[in-house]
Amino acid sequence: MSTPAEHAVKVLNSLIETTLDSARGYKEAAHSSEDAQYKTMFSERSLKRMKITGDLQQEVRTFGASRGRSVRAGQGAQHVCGSEGRRHGPRREGDHQRGRARRGLHQGEVREGSGRR
């Protein structure tokens, strides 16, 4: 059984993963769009998601996670801003859990630069 703090960290880490995925999706949409208005809108949404990710990461740290167990916002932003086409095809149910298991993450743990899939 986990403590309330461990549960909160687990939920926050899940939100971080989901928000990073959202930021990547908006970034991909911005690059794929031919309409300048949509490019701008999608880029702005991606940047907003990255800010939210940083806020969530700070919140995880308030629960006592060390730097080695929390995501640094800068690395997540580099991943979103510096990679193209890492995800191929549509998301499937359970991809999030498989990705965490593949990276060897345990409940309540986030690894440095974990936005990478």
Short mmCIF file of C-alpha atoms in Angstrom, two decimals:
data_model
loop_
_atom_site.label_atom_id
_atom_site.label_comp_id
_atom_site.label_asym_id
_atom_site.label_seq_id
_atom_site.Cartn_x
_atom_site.Cartn_y
_atom_site.Cartn_z
CA MET A 1 0.00 0.00 0.00
CA SER A 2 1.36 3.40 -0.88
CA THR A 3 1.31 6.56 1.17
CA PRO A 4 -0.73 9.57 0.05
CA ALA A 5 2.50 11.31 -1.01
CA GLU A 6 3.58 8.31 -3.12
CA HIS A 7 0.15 8.25 -4.75
CA ALA A 8 0.36 11.98 -5.48
CA VAL A 9 3.80 11.54 -7.09
CA LYS A 10 2.47 8.64 -9.18
CA VAL A 11 -0.46 10.75 -10.41
CA LEU A 12 1.77 13.75 -11.13
CA ASN A 13 4.25 11.57 -13.05
CA SER A 14 1.39 10.20 -15.14
CA LEU A 15 0.25 13.76 -15.88
CA ILE A 16 3.82 14.71 -16.85
CA GLU A 17 4.02 11.81 -19.32
CA THR A 18 0.61 12.66 -20.79
CA THR A 19 1.40 16.37 -21.07
CA LEU A 20 4.75 15.67 -22.75
CA ASP A 21 2.94 13.43 -25.24
CA SER A 22 0.45 16.23 -25.89
CA ALA A 23 3.28 18.73 -26.45
CA ARG A 24 4.93 16.35 -28.93
CA GLY A 25 1.63 15.89 -30.76
CA TYR A 26 1.09 19.63 -31.10
CA LYS A 27 4.68 20.08 -32.28
CA GLU A 28 4.21 17.39 -34.92
CA ALA A 29 0.95 19.02 -36.00
CA ALA A 30 2.70 22.40 -36.31
CA HIS A 31 5.38 20.89 -38.54
CA SER A 32 2.81 19.03 -40.65
CA SER A 33 0.48 21.98 -41.16
CA GLU A 34 0.77 24.04 -44.30
CA ASP A 35 -1.40 26.86 -42.94
CA ALA A 36 0.64 29.50 -41.07
CA GLN A 37 -2.23 30.22 -38.69
CA TYR A 38 -2.41 26.56 -37.64
CA LYS A 39 1.38 26.29 -37.39
CA THR A 40 1.37 29.19 -34.94
CA MET A 41 -1.58 27.86 -32.95
CA PHE A 42 -0.10 24.35 -32.63
CA SER A 43 3.35 25.71 -31.74
CA GLU A 44 1.87 27.92 -29.01
CA ARG A 45 -0.09 24.99 -27.59
CA SER A 46 3.05 22.85 -27.56
CA LEU A 47 4.95 25.54 -25.64
CA LYS A 48 2.07 25.92 -23.16
CA ARG A 49 2.13 22.16 -22.53
CA MET A 50 5.88 22.33 -21.88
CA LYS A 51 5.34 25.06 -19.29
CA ILE A 52 2.67 22.96 -17.62
CA THR A 53 5.10 20.02 -17.62
CA GLY A 54 7.69 22.14 -15.82
CA ASP A 55 5.10 23.20 -13.24
CA LEU A 56 4.12 19.57 -12.64
CA GLN A 57 7.78 18.58 -12.29
CA GLN A 58 8.28 21.26 -9.66
CA GLU A 59 5.27 19.90 -7.80
CA VAL A 60 6.77 16.39 -7.83
CA ARG A 61 9.91 17.82 -6.23
CA THR A 62 7.85 19.24 -3.35
CA PHE A 63 7.17 15.63 -2.35
CA GLY A 64 10.88 15.08 -1.82
CA ALA A 65 11.87 13.46 -5.11
CA SER A 66 15.58 13.90 -5.73
CA ARG A 67 16.86 15.36 -9.00
CA GLY A 68 17.70 11.85 -10.16
CA ARG A 69 14.08 10.77 -9.70
CA SER A 70 12.36 13.75 -11.28
CA VAL A 71 12.26 15.00 -14.83
CA ARG A 72 14.11 18.18 -15.67
CA ALA A 73 11.88 20.46 -17.70
CA GLY A 74 14.75 21.50 -19.93
CA GLN A 75 15.41 17.96 -21.11
CA GLY A 76 11.73 17.41 -21.83
CA ALA A 77 11.65 20.65 -23.81
CA GLN A 78 14.76 19.65 -25.77
CA HIS A 79 13.09 16.38 -26.67
CA VAL A 80 9.92 18.07 -27.86
CA CYS A 81 11.73 20.84 -29.71
CA GLY A 82 14.54 18.73 -31.12
CA SER A 83 13.06 15.48 -32.41
CA GLU A 84 10.99 14.60 -35.40
CA GLY A 85 8.91 11.55 -36.15
CA ARG A 86 9.80 9.40 -33.16
CA ARG A 87 6.29 8.08 -32.83
CA HIS A 88 4.93 6.20 -35.81
CA GLY A 89 1.26 5.47 -36.22
CA PRO A 90 -1.63 6.13 -33.86
CA ARG A 91 -1.42 5.71 -30.10
CA ARG A 92 -2.88 2.51 -28.76
CA GLU A 93 -4.47 1.88 -25.41
CA GLY A 94 -1.75 0.84 -22.97
CA ASP A 95 1.16 2.49 -24.83
CA HIS A 96 1.82 4.69 -21.79
CA GLN A 97 2.21 1.70 -19.46
CA ARG A 98 4.32 -0.25 -21.95
CA GLY A 99 6.60 2.75 -22.40
CA ARG A 100 7.12 3.14 -18.66
CA ALA A 101 7.81 -0.58 -18.27
CA ARG A 102 10.23 -0.52 -21.23
CA ARG A 103 12.17 2.30 -19.56
CA GLY A 104 12.27 0.36 -16.27
CA LEU A 105 10.38 3.00 -14.30
CA HIS A 106 8.83 2.02 -11.02
CA GLN A 107 5.76 3.45 -9.36
CA GLY A 108 6.37 7.06 -8.35
CA GLU A 109 9.63 7.38 -10.27
CA VAL A 110 10.48 9.64 -13.18
CA ARG A 111 13.84 9.38 -14.84
CA GLU A 112 15.91 12.26 -16.20
CA GLY A 113 14.62 13.17 -19.68
CA SER A 114 11.78 10.67 -19.48
CA GLY A 115 9.84 12.37 -22.27
CA ARG A 116 11.75 10.13 -24.67
CA ARG A 117 9.88 7.18 -26.20
#
